[in-house]
Amino acid sequence: MRLLFNFIYLIGTLVFLLACANQQSSEFVVTSPSGNISLQFQLGDEGAPLYSVQYKGNALIQSSAMGFEFKDQPPLEKGLELVQKKVKSIKETWVMPWGEERNVLNFCNEMVVRLRETEAPQRCLNIYFRAYDDGIAFRYELPEQSGFKELEIMEEKTEFCLTGDHTCWWIPGDWDSYEHLYNTTKFSEIDALSKRNHPSLAQSYIPENAVNTPMTMRTAEGMHLSFHEANLTDYAGMTLRVDAEHLKMQTALVASDRLGYKVKRSLPFKTPWRMVQICPDAAGLIASKLILNLNEPNKLGDVSWFKPKKYVGIWWEMHLEKSGWDMAGGKHGATTENAKAYIDFAATNNIGGVLVEGWNTGWEHWIGFDDREGVFDFVTPYPDYDLEEVVRYAKEKGVEMIMHHETSAAPRTYDQQLEAAYGLMQRLGVHAVKTGYVGKIIPNGEYHHGQWMVNHYRRVLETAARYEIAVNVHEPIMATGIRRTLPNAVSREGLRGQEFNAWSSDGGNPPEHLSIVAFTRMLAGPIDFTPGVFNIKLDPYKPNNQVNTTLAQQLALYVVIYSPIQMACDLIENYENQPAFQFIRDVGVDWEQSLVLNGEVGDFVTIARQERGTGNWFVGGITDENSRSLTINFSFLKDGREYDGVVYRDRDDAHWRDNPESIVIEKMIVDKSMSQTFRLAPGGGVAMSLIVKE
Ligand code: NOJ
Ligand code: CA
């Protein structure tokens, strides 16, 4: 009798447990508002946290592990039980003070799971999961708990298990630089280590076979995925280690070799979001605002002291070696007289800003020196540059100066001078600075993308904000959407920019470069690419280098590559008597809305953007090394309106190598019923302005 009772009890318990398990697995799903994307969380064998992702019921990311390794503590990756689960929906519209569009919809479902170790020390771990219609994201939280105050993370153990050997567009997981060419290979063929020792990189450290993010992939079924992180705050930058055999990636955080850990934090804290953009078509990747929606709202309030603008500057001439940054070399570019010439040019050509590099002392001791600490001075101009007079002259002409601070990767020297440097800018009424971090970071053992530098870059942004200064960072930490929270983070480099065309030893950026960048680096945020080279062959300064696009593509980049500050980078004499320069005079820099009309990663892309305030539209289309025809359907134009259109397109004989400056400029009246097909040359483009007719 007792046996039977025990047996019935056992069966009953089993049925109950199975019911719980069933209920658990079905309850642990969060689905995007449209229902297309779902993210599933499970506690697997031994209480290991696992997640997977589906699109319309098909697996996109297979069951993948989560967790941490710490210094002086056991790892946190199994032995967990569920304490609580909470779900909520988020739906809000927020306004970008400047951007690709005015209104952004943030619409998702969120699930938080609170976990605890079943055995001592019973540490707690929370995970936030979000499902959007354009991707998924999750982040860890180490909540406040007894006996666990501060920790040193030796590795984050987040996996992304792929469903196939997808086509990938990747750059190596370099801890010091994103300035690599993109590679197009199958996932299993990624070989980051072969990208070591690039002769044109002043700093580069690729410790293992990993990639930097954003990392974009296309599945055999044509789904597009892009992996990146959002809201990188007080944490190390993430690279993704490649496990070719198992078709999976695992987070490999950038370390501090000086401090002997990857991340050090006091509890409670949250990690950055790990995010995957998921789109059936490539164009959707660019349209997505997922990364911004994962960041916190604007903390600065009104930033109307920053005006999106085009700018010219004393810059390209140094890269061409027409002039130099330093004075001792005898051909100093940053003279009062030269600056005034650029200001005059800006004032008469609808260009709002002028950048002057090489204005301050220290450049004699820049690249190639190990003892760069204390060298650059951010308040003292060279004797042939009258800073006060230049700023006064610019004001008189209605032009804003953009300050330049090259730190030479000695951030402690910059930190010491921040308040003085920004105080000077405030006194002068200068509201923008371009910063630079060329070289190996001092102190030794730190890397551009580690926690220590992430915190430096953030401190700079926050300090600049107090002085109403917008920051454009070169050699930055990758954009992770912080511009939503701190809208003085206006632009950054973080890719192989135009400058490589002037001097890289590997032939410059190939014609396909920007048709990959638009679907990879650009997903992270605005790019200071510095388009606008008209003298494509760089005559007479660089007989062995050239820009590997047509002139029409250089124009199209003002629309395709988004930034609220857009340089017209060529020497001002190269813009003289150039009818095509009219496009740069006219083109907007701040947008009411942006539409990605078509695109395939690495092949071509066409974007139309409507200017804020005027209602004018601008269109840019670019292609890779292949000539192709792109059809633009103008149905996005306003009902019942006509537009004065000007087309800047490749002439039939144009070719990026043989005849890059061959361009046709045509006028036409356009309305929304029309569509037009344009032939783009190899390495070519098409640009169009559509001005609302009175
Ligand atoms: C590298 C930057 O990318 C470039 O724009 C700048 O001219 C030099 N550093 C000097 O600061
Ligand atoms: Ca650079």
XYZ file of C-alpha atoms and ligand atoms in Angstrom:
706
model
C 0.000 0.000 0.000
C 2.708 2.323 1.065
C 4.700 1.379 -2.058
C 1.738 2.132 -4.281
C 1.246 5.432 -2.548
C 4.895 6.250 -3.076
C 4.623 5.267 -6.729
C 1.540 7.443 -7.289
C 3.259 10.284 -5.460
C 6.307 9.888 -7.665
C 4.262 9.869 -10.877
C 2.320 12.876 -9.631
C 5.505 14.748 -8.896
C 6.924 13.899 -12.300
C 3.769 15.094 -14.068
C 3.892 18.291 -12.040
C 7.569 18.847 -12.839
C 6.998 18.193 -16.539
C 4.109 20.644 -16.520
C 6.378 23.226 -14.892
C 9.091 22.554 -17.430
C 6.620 22.942 -20.272
C 5.211 26.043 -18.793
C 8.712 27.343 -18.212
C 9.915 26.825 -21.762
C 6.832 28.394 -23.297
C 6.899 31.270 -20.860
C 10.507 32.079 -21.563
C 9.895 33.573 -24.938
C 9.767 37.219 -25.866
C 8.399 38.077 -29.283
C 8.726 41.233 -31.364
C 5.607 43.407 -31.808
C 4.993 42.056 -35.336
C 5.485 38.496 -34.105
C 8.234 37.821 -36.674
C 11.211 37.662 -34.330
C 11.290 35.646 -31.152
C 13.941 35.145 -28.544
C 13.867 32.178 -26.259
C 15.571 31.809 -22.905
C 16.198 28.477 -21.206
C 18.051 27.105 -18.241
C 19.788 24.122 -19.773
C 21.592 21.183 -18.222
C 23.100 22.069 -14.870
C 21.233 25.377 -14.828
C 23.231 27.010 -17.637
C 21.599 30.081 -19.185
C 20.944 29.645 -22.904
C 19.172 31.723 -25.526
C 18.144 31.228 -29.129
C 16.545 33.410 -31.806
C 13.982 32.628 -34.497
C 12.659 34.563 -37.474
C 9.165 33.510 -38.580
C 9.704 30.259 -36.743
C 13.063 29.460 -38.347
C 16.191 29.361 -36.235
C 18.622 32.253 -36.780
C 20.738 31.796 -33.680
C 20.868 28.364 -32.149
C 20.985 27.651 -28.457
C 23.890 29.818 -27.243
C 25.581 30.080 -23.870
C 25.832 33.121 -21.603
C 27.957 33.951 -18.578
C 31.193 35.321 -17.131
C 34.653 34.372 -15.976
C 36.063 36.340 -13.053
C 39.367 36.798 -11.321
C 39.499 35.061 -7.913
C 35.940 33.714 -8.210
C 34.303 30.734 -9.849
C 32.704 31.468 -13.241
C 29.047 32.417 -13.399
C 27.692 30.244 -16.179
C 25.678 27.394 -14.647
C 24.008 26.174 -11.463
C 21.376 28.897 -11.822
C 17.668 28.831 -11.061
C 14.928 31.232 -11.938
C 13.848 33.589 -9.177
C 11.571 35.844 -11.135
C 10.547 36.689 -14.664
C 8.961 39.940 -15.758
C 7.725 41.123 -19.121
C 6.732 44.508 -20.422
C 6.152 46.355 -23.675
C 7.887 49.567 -24.609
C 6.339 51.911 -27.137
C 7.459 55.505 -27.423
C 8.434 58.009 -30.050
C 11.367 60.271 -29.373
C 12.880 63.170 -31.257
C 16.448 63.380 -32.564
C 17.905 66.869 -32.062
C 19.798 66.230 -35.309
C 19.950 63.040 -37.308
C 18.863 60.869 -40.192
C 15.243 61.439 -39.227
C 13.290 63.545 -36.768
C 11.024 61.039 -35.027
C 12.160 57.600 -33.928
C 9.794 54.831 -32.877
C 11.040 52.639 -30.049
C 8.744 49.622 -30.007
C 9.619 46.280 -28.432
C 8.812 43.656 -25.857
C 11.152 43.089 -22.950
C 11.623 40.116 -20.663
C 13.792 40.231 -17.543
C 14.879 37.007 -15.897
C 16.297 37.123 -12.385
C 18.554 34.163 -11.705
C 20.376 32.873 -8.630
C 22.896 30.150 -8.055
C 21.306 27.186 -6.306
C 24.431 26.631 -4.241
C 26.722 28.891 -2.266
C 27.717 31.599 -2.823
C 24.248 31.940 -4.448
C 25.263 34.839 -6.639
C 22.509 36.647 -8.543
C 22.463 37.506 -12.234
C 19.698 39.281 -14.153
C 19.357 39.227 -17.934
C 17.272 41.697 -19.918
C 16.040 40.458 -23.301
C 14.370 42.606 -25.913
C 12.673 41.681 -29.177
C 12.166 44.425 -31.746
C 10.836 44.132 -35.275
C 14.364 44.810 -36.570
C 16.403 42.667 -34.201
C 17.063 41.426 -30.711
C 19.220 42.543 -27.816
C 20.147 41.439 -24.351
C 22.287 42.671 -21.507
C 23.434 41.331 -18.159
C 22.923 42.967 -14.808
C 24.946 42.132 -11.729
C 22.559 43.393 -9.059
C 23.534 44.514 -5.584
C 24.107 41.443 -3.394
C 25.845 40.557 -0.185
C 29.419 39.341 -0.229
C 29.985 40.432 -3.804
C 30.873 44.127 -4.034
C 33.338 44.508 -6.845
C 34.518 42.181 -9.536
C 37.119 41.803 -12.186
C 35.783 40.234 -15.349
C 38.342 38.087 -17.162
C 35.935 37.226 -19.976
C 32.313 37.544 -20.938
C 31.099 34.198 -22.235
C 28.303 35.194 -24.566
C 27.935 32.958 -27.594
C 26.279 33.452 -30.955
C 25.756 30.025 -32.538
C 25.035 30.421 -36.235
C 22.765 28.248 -38.346
C 25.120 27.979 -41.321
C 28.344 29.070 -42.932
C 27.046 32.540 -43.819
C 28.649 35.133 -46.093
C 30.333 37.674 -43.805
C 31.657 41.206 -44.166
C 34.290 41.596 -41.487
C 37.342 43.423 -40.230
C 39.772 41.807 -37.767
C 39.182 42.054 -34.027
C 41.826 44.722 -33.564
C 42.092 46.149 -30.032
C 43.610 49.405 -31.317
C 42.095 50.212 -34.698
C 39.065 49.810 -36.941
C 40.999 51.139 -39.932
C 41.042 47.896 -41.883
C 39.596 47.013 -45.241
C 36.472 44.903 -45.050
C 36.782 41.290 -46.134
C 34.025 39.247 -47.756
C 34.294 35.536 -46.922
C 32.328 32.617 -45.608
C 32.250 32.549 -41.818
C 34.490 29.481 -41.745
C 37.084 31.349 -43.816
C 37.541 34.305 -41.495
C 41.241 34.669 -40.841
C 41.826 37.775 -38.773
C 45.420 36.890 -37.957
C 46.407 37.307 -41.609
C 45.556 41.014 -41.181
C 48.344 41.658 -38.681
C 51.210 44.053 -39.383
C 49.497 46.344 -41.861
C 52.231 48.811 -42.892
C 49.891 51.825 -42.957
C 48.565 51.475 -39.390
C 50.228 53.482 -36.619
C 48.651 51.148 -34.075
C 47.210 47.679 -34.433
C 46.887 44.698 -32.129
C 45.063 41.566 -33.266
C 45.580 38.931 -30.570
C 43.390 36.130 -31.932
C 41.016 35.087 -34.710
C 38.202 37.485 -33.856
C 36.290 40.284 -35.589
C 35.335 43.804 -34.636
C 31.708 44.819 -34.774
C 29.412 45.777 -36.474
C 29.858 42.454 -38.258
C 27.313 41.799 -41.004
C 26.271 38.447 -42.480
C 23.869 37.111 -45.065
C 22.387 33.639 -44.764
C 21.830 31.296 -47.701
C 18.127 32.162 -47.420
C 18.929 35.880 -47.833
C 18.393 36.991 -44.234
C 20.719 39.783 -43.086
C 22.193 39.814 -39.599
C 24.472 42.396 -38.066
C 26.129 41.881 -34.677
C 27.188 44.794 -32.508
C 26.840 46.304 -29.046
C 24.817 49.257 -27.789
C 25.515 51.637 -24.910
C 29.141 50.729 -24.274
C 29.590 52.416 -20.893
C 32.318 51.711 -18.313
C 33.102 48.344 -19.900
C 35.581 46.957 -22.416
C 34.837 47.003 -26.136
C 33.690 43.694 -27.571
C 35.310 41.637 -30.286
C 33.784 38.330 -31.409
C 36.029 35.283 -31.398
C 35.498 33.019 -34.398
C 35.013 29.307 -33.883
C 35.010 28.198 -37.503
C 34.589 24.522 -36.716
C 31.408 24.969 -34.674
C 30.137 27.982 -36.657
C 29.895 30.108 -33.553
C 31.209 33.376 -32.147
C 32.024 34.164 -28.556
C 32.611 37.529 -26.918
C 36.301 38.326 -26.518
C 36.540 41.574 -24.577
C 39.489 43.909 -24.988
C 41.805 43.565 -21.988
C 43.943 45.889 -19.960
C 47.295 44.102 -19.949
C 48.482 46.779 -17.553
C 45.811 46.078 -14.950
C 45.446 42.356 -15.610
C 41.695 42.175 -16.255
C 39.175 43.010 -18.943
C 36.587 44.897 -16.901
C 36.486 46.060 -13.311
C 33.155 47.194 -11.860
C 31.432 47.723 -8.536
C 27.990 46.196 -8.146
C 25.301 46.901 -9.171
C 25.996 47.410 -12.869
C 24.670 46.544 -16.291
C 26.745 45.482 -19.272
C 26.349 47.008 -22.731
C 23.568 45.476 -24.836
C 24.565 42.676 -27.177
C 22.458 43.217 -30.254
C 21.694 41.493 -33.528
C 19.983 43.416 -36.290
C 17.752 41.053 -38.258
C 16.362 42.110 -41.627
C 15.107 40.209 -44.659
C 16.747 42.783 -46.941
C 20.044 44.652 -46.730
C 18.358 48.058 -46.927
C 16.553 47.350 -43.653
C 19.869 47.236 -41.796
C 20.532 50.900 -42.599
C 16.982 52.011 -41.846
C 17.038 50.360 -38.398
C 17.325 52.558 -35.300
C 17.769 49.609 -32.930
C 21.130 50.808 -31.599
C 19.693 54.202 -30.624
C 16.605 52.689 -29.047
C 18.869 50.652 -26.765
C 20.464 53.809 -25.400
C 19.134 56.155 -22.770
C 17.305 59.370 -23.669
C 19.023 62.713 -24.183
C 20.703 63.856 -20.959
C 21.907 67.178 -22.334
C 18.557 68.725 -23.227
C 18.778 71.571 -25.693
C 21.892 71.246 -27.853
C 20.922 73.887 -30.390
C 24.390 75.404 -29.919
C 25.519 72.617 -32.240
C 24.393 73.168 -35.820
C 24.877 70.352 -38.346
C 27.158 71.738 -41.007
C 29.464 71.191 -43.920
C 33.071 72.149 -43.381
C 36.344 72.630 -45.217
C 39.755 72.772 -43.669
C 43.494 72.736 -43.526
C 43.667 68.976 -43.626
C 43.875 67.240 -47.015
C 46.880 69.351 -47.887
C 48.841 67.688 -45.083
C 47.776 64.216 -46.176
C 48.929 65.117 -49.695
C 52.160 66.486 -48.184
C 51.545 69.824 -49.856
C 52.017 71.282 -46.375
C 52.822 69.939 -42.916
C 51.268 69.898 -39.452
C 54.462 71.014 -37.736
C 56.272 74.284 -38.146
C 59.845 73.030 -38.091
C 59.382 71.199 -41.409
C 59.246 74.553 -43.173
C 55.889 74.193 -44.921
C 53.429 74.807 -42.105
C 49.796 74.579 -43.283
C 48.082 76.213 -40.322
C 48.964 79.840 -40.908
C 46.657 82.771 -40.251
C 46.651 83.617 -43.925
C 45.788 80.095 -45.076
C 43.019 79.814 -42.480
C 41.522 83.071 -43.742
C 41.527 81.745 -47.306
C 39.515 78.710 -46.171
C 37.165 80.968 -44.198
C 36.589 83.154 -47.269
C 35.891 80.065 -49.329
C 33.446 78.671 -46.746
C 31.628 81.989 -46.419
C 30.961 82.245 -50.142
C 30.014 78.591 -50.694
C 27.350 77.765 -48.083
C 29.872 75.891 -45.927
C 29.365 76.462 -42.192
C 32.676 75.397 -40.671
C 36.455 75.457 -41.016
C 38.810 72.945 -39.386
C 42.447 73.829 -38.852
C 44.886 71.033 -37.981
C 48.443 71.730 -36.929
C 47.616 75.022 -35.182
C 49.091 74.098 -31.796
C 52.580 73.304 -30.578
C 53.833 69.723 -30.284
C 53.636 68.316 -33.822
C 57.433 68.043 -34.161
C 57.197 65.184 -31.672
C 54.168 63.322 -33.006
C 54.292 59.994 -34.933
C 57.095 57.586 -34.142
C 58.003 58.982 -30.715
C 57.570 56.839 -27.610
C 57.734 59.708 -25.122
C 54.599 61.519 -26.258
C 53.363 62.299 -22.756
C 53.185 66.039 -22.109
C 54.135 66.972 -25.671
C 50.964 68.373 -27.211
C 49.654 71.611 -25.856
C 46.001 72.374 -26.537
C 46.066 76.077 -25.754
C 49.256 77.364 -27.362
C 49.208 78.226 -31.077
C 52.305 78.200 -33.261
C 53.650 81.736 -33.731
C 52.452 81.960 -37.346
C 48.862 81.163 -36.364
C 46.933 83.964 -34.675
C 44.129 81.954 -33.116
C 42.200 84.935 -31.765
C 42.376 86.752 -35.089
C 41.301 83.682 -37.072
C 38.285 83.155 -34.813
C 37.378 86.846 -35.008
C 37.633 86.793 -38.802
C 35.509 83.651 -39.058
C 32.791 85.221 -36.889
C 32.787 88.298 -39.036
C 32.196 86.067 -42.069
C 29.518 83.947 -40.383
C 31.687 80.818 -40.286
C 32.361 78.612 -37.231
C 35.830 77.332 -36.495
C 36.328 73.667 -35.589
C 39.131 73.169 -33.083
C 41.588 70.299 -33.410
C 43.166 68.257 -30.599
C 45.513 65.456 -31.671
C 46.351 63.642 -28.444
C 48.904 61.285 -30.055
C 47.289 58.555 -27.940
C 48.560 60.118 -24.717
C 45.133 60.466 -23.078
C 46.490 61.410 -19.637
C 48.104 64.513 -21.105
C 44.787 65.390 -22.735
C 42.860 64.709 -19.520
C 45.080 67.137 -17.648
C 44.400 69.891 -20.141
C 40.719 69.261 -20.873
C 39.281 72.042 -18.742
C 41.845 74.582 -19.933
C 41.453 73.591 -23.587
C 37.655 73.662 -23.486
C 37.697 76.830 -21.390
C 39.670 78.500 -24.171
C 37.175 77.266 -26.759
C 34.280 78.536 -24.679
C 35.883 81.953 -24.357
C 36.389 82.016 -28.136
C 32.824 80.809 -28.799
C 33.990 77.658 -30.611
C 31.473 74.806 -30.316
C 33.156 71.855 -32.034
C 36.390 69.917 -31.710
C 37.944 67.130 -33.725
C 40.087 64.866 -31.554
C 42.636 62.246 -32.606
C 44.422 59.306 -30.964
C 47.134 58.233 -33.412
C 49.691 55.785 -32.006
C 49.973 53.153 -29.316
C 48.204 54.163 -26.145
C 50.354 55.466 -23.316
C 50.520 53.856 -20.741
C 51.700 50.598 -22.180
C 49.265 47.704 -21.871
C 46.184 49.791 -22.585
C 44.386 49.623 -25.922
C 42.114 52.063 -27.739
C 39.112 49.804 -27.202
C 39.621 48.740 -23.580
C 37.603 49.864 -20.557
C 40.205 52.441 -19.531
C 39.968 54.196 -22.907
C 36.167 53.750 -23.132
C 36.042 55.745 -19.913
C 38.465 58.339 -21.250
C 36.415 58.907 -24.416
C 33.265 59.250 -22.275
C 34.925 61.691 -19.874
C 35.929 63.818 -22.848
C 32.349 63.841 -24.164
C 30.873 64.712 -20.795
C 33.407 67.448 -20.126
C 32.914 68.861 -23.616
C 29.158 68.920 -23.059
C 29.627 71.154 -20.019
C 31.365 73.646 -22.293
C 28.754 73.261 -25.067
C 31.256 71.544 -27.333
C 30.440 68.896 -29.947
C 33.052 66.179 -30.474
C 34.214 64.432 -33.657
C 36.620 61.664 -32.611
C 39.235 60.065 -34.810
C 40.807 56.780 -33.736
C 37.743 56.502 -31.477
C 35.967 53.777 -29.618
C 33.283 52.470 -31.963
C 29.921 54.236 -31.917
C 27.341 52.357 -29.850
C 24.450 54.815 -29.961
C 25.662 57.131 -27.188
C 24.716 60.065 -29.442
C 21.122 59.589 -28.264
C 22.129 60.209 -24.631
C 24.900 62.710 -25.315
C 24.020 64.428 -28.586
C 27.315 66.308 -28.543
C 28.811 63.006 -29.789
C 28.272 64.194 -33.329
C 30.585 62.094 -35.449
C 33.655 59.904 -35.492
C 36.059 58.071 -37.745
C 36.481 54.416 -36.741
C 37.050 53.098 -40.247
C 39.470 53.381 -43.137
C 38.667 56.943 -44.085
C 39.426 58.994 -47.163
C 42.946 59.719 -45.857
C 44.097 56.204 -46.825
C 43.598 57.153 -50.476
C 46.312 59.775 -50.078
C 49.023 57.617 -48.570
C 48.292 53.969 -47.854
C 50.819 51.558 -49.266
C 48.152 49.119 -50.465
C 46.562 51.214 -53.181
C 43.984 53.070 -51.111
C 40.366 52.091 -50.514
C 39.090 49.810 -53.283
C 35.949 50.842 -55.207
C 33.766 48.451 -53.176
C 34.839 49.966 -49.837
C 31.907 52.273 -49.183
C 29.280 49.876 -50.464
C 30.422 47.602 -47.628
C 30.882 50.389 -45.074
C 27.256 51.484 -45.546
C 26.096 48.073 -44.255
C 28.727 47.557 -41.545
C 30.481 50.508 -39.860
C 27.645 52.898 -40.728
C 25.166 50.820 -38.721
C 27.014 51.981 -35.586
C 26.549 55.707 -36.212
C 27.699 58.846 -38.052
C 30.997 58.669 -39.946
C 33.442 61.503 -40.533
C 34.583 59.961 -43.818
C 35.517 63.351 -45.352
C 34.228 62.950 -48.927
C 34.487 65.485 -51.727
C 37.787 64.861 -53.508
C 37.476 66.460 -56.967
C 41.099 66.069 -58.030
C 40.738 62.300 -58.029
C 44.261 61.598 -59.276
C 45.766 63.852 -56.562
C 47.870 65.750 -59.102
C 50.599 66.847 -58.721
C 51.196 65.819 -55.139
C 50.721 62.056 -55.171
C 51.605 60.495 -58.510
C 51.342 56.976 -57.062
C 48.021 57.352 -55.261
C 44.473 58.188 -56.241
C 40.907 58.035 -54.965
C 39.333 54.857 -56.344
C 35.907 56.267 -57.186
C 34.459 58.571 -59.802
C 33.695 62.207 -59.046
C 29.959 61.451 -59.159
C 30.469 58.916 -56.354
C 32.296 61.516 -54.255
C 29.132 63.659 -54.494
C 26.775 60.769 -53.764
C 28.652 60.097 -50.508
C 27.193 63.281 -48.949
C 23.857 61.486 -48.933
C 24.902 57.848 -48.594
C 27.371 58.186 -45.706
C 25.551 59.923 -42.875
C 27.173 62.500 -40.626
C 25.826 65.784 -39.219
C 29.197 67.285 -40.098
C 30.335 66.630 -43.644
C 33.685 67.766 -44.892
C 34.381 68.992 -48.388
C 37.896 67.736 -47.996
C 39.719 68.744 -51.182
C 42.039 71.744 -51.530
C 39.880 74.797 -52.095
C 41.695 75.550 -55.348
C 40.421 72.215 -56.660
C 36.835 73.430 -56.270
C 37.358 76.547 -58.351
C 35.366 76.643 -61.601
C 33.889 73.229 -60.922
C 30.185 73.083 -61.850
C 29.827 69.852 -59.846
C 30.674 71.757 -56.660
C 27.136 73.152 -56.793
C 25.925 69.861 -55.352
C 28.094 70.330 -52.248
C 26.848 73.910 -51.856
C 23.257 72.703 -52.010
C 23.249 69.387 -50.165
C 21.632 69.230 -46.718
C 23.237 67.852 -43.546
C 20.254 67.440 -41.215
C 17.330 65.265 -42.145
C 13.603 65.055 -41.593
C 13.548 61.503 -42.932
C 15.816 59.064 -44.744
C 14.778 56.279 -47.098
C 17.011 53.458 -48.258
C 15.731 52.943 -51.800
C 17.799 49.850 -52.624
C 21.032 48.108 -51.768
C 23.021 44.906 -51.509
C 25.945 44.612 -49.128
C 29.207 45.187 -50.948
C 27.527 45.950 -54.270
C 25.484 49.149 -54.279
C 23.151 51.322 -52.220
C 20.857 54.284 -52.892
C 19.543 56.572 -50.154
C 17.141 59.531 -50.337
C 17.059 62.063 -47.514
C 14.686 64.954 -46.935
C 16.237 68.065 -45.454
C 14.821 69.488 -42.249
C 13.283 72.898 -42.605
C 13.208 73.096 -46.422
C 11.501 69.885 -47.538
C 14.148 69.514 -50.263
C 15.309 65.990 -51.088
C 18.782 64.729 -51.921
C 19.553 61.321 -53.380
C 22.847 59.449 -53.520
C 23.583 56.107 -55.136
C 26.938 54.327 -55.258
C 28.225 51.129 -56.808
C 31.284 48.956 -56.285
C 33.831 48.140 -59.033
C 30.983 47.003 -61.278
C 29.051 49.277 -63.549
C 25.301 48.938 -62.993
C 21.972 50.630 -63.596
C 19.970 51.902 -60.645
C 16.353 52.937 -60.948
C 15.095 55.688 -58.679
C 11.370 55.821 -58.202
C 10.384 59.292 -56.985
C 7.185 58.172 -55.277
C 8.612 59.458 -51.966
C 8.143 63.076 -53.121
C 5.253 65.132 -51.839
C 1.894 64.926 -53.572
C 1.117 67.697 -55.998
C 4.591 69.287 -55.812
C 7.204 69.779 -58.461
C 10.916 69.799 -57.738
C 13.801 71.423 -59.570
C 16.077 68.456 -60.013
C 19.771 68.468 -60.812
C 21.414 65.138 -61.604
C 25.160 64.569 -61.280
C 25.954 61.265 -62.962
C 28.876 59.371 -64.477
C 29.372 60.122 -68.154
C 29.310 56.976 -70.321
C 33.098 56.964 -70.552
C 33.637 57.379 -66.787
C 35.636 54.779 -64.856
C 37.176 55.048 -61.393
C 40.657 54.299 -62.722
C 40.776 55.515 -66.299
C 38.436 58.493 -66.336
C 37.130 59.267 -62.872
C 36.206 62.920 -63.297
C 33.957 62.417 -66.317
C 30.567 63.673 -65.173
C 27.256 64.838 -66.662
C 25.156 67.487 -64.939
C 21.539 67.693 -66.075
C 18.513 69.671 -64.973
C 15.034 68.228 -64.892
C 11.656 68.886 -63.325
C 10.648 65.968 -61.119
C 7.412 64.891 -59.461
C 6.321 61.815 -57.603
C 4.840 60.050 -60.628
C 8.270 59.693 -62.209
C 11.078 57.196 -62.084
C 14.421 57.242 -63.828
C 17.216 54.772 -64.467
C 20.835 55.869 -64.165
C 23.919 54.029 -65.325
C 26.713 54.085 -62.787
C 30.282 53.601 -63.977
C 32.652 51.107 -62.335
C 33.383 52.760 -58.957
C 30.718 55.282 -59.833
C 27.718 57.029 -58.414
C 24.801 59.334 -58.942
C 23.799 62.341 -56.862
C 20.672 64.391 -57.147
C 19.266 67.502 -55.583
C 15.496 68.002 -55.658
C 14.592 71.525 -54.593
C 10.915 72.235 -53.919
C 9.592 74.509 -56.670
C 7.998 77.702 -55.374
C 44.410 60.891 -37.968
C 43.103 61.446 -38.386
O 42.272 60.414 -38.883
C 43.333 62.497 -39.423
O 42.101 62.994 -39.868
C 44.176 63.584 -38.837
O 44.496 64.506 -39.856
C 45.476 63.050 -38.258
N 45.221 61.934 -37.394
C 46.194 64.104 -37.466
O 45.516 64.371 -36.279
Ca 42.593 57.847 -38.775
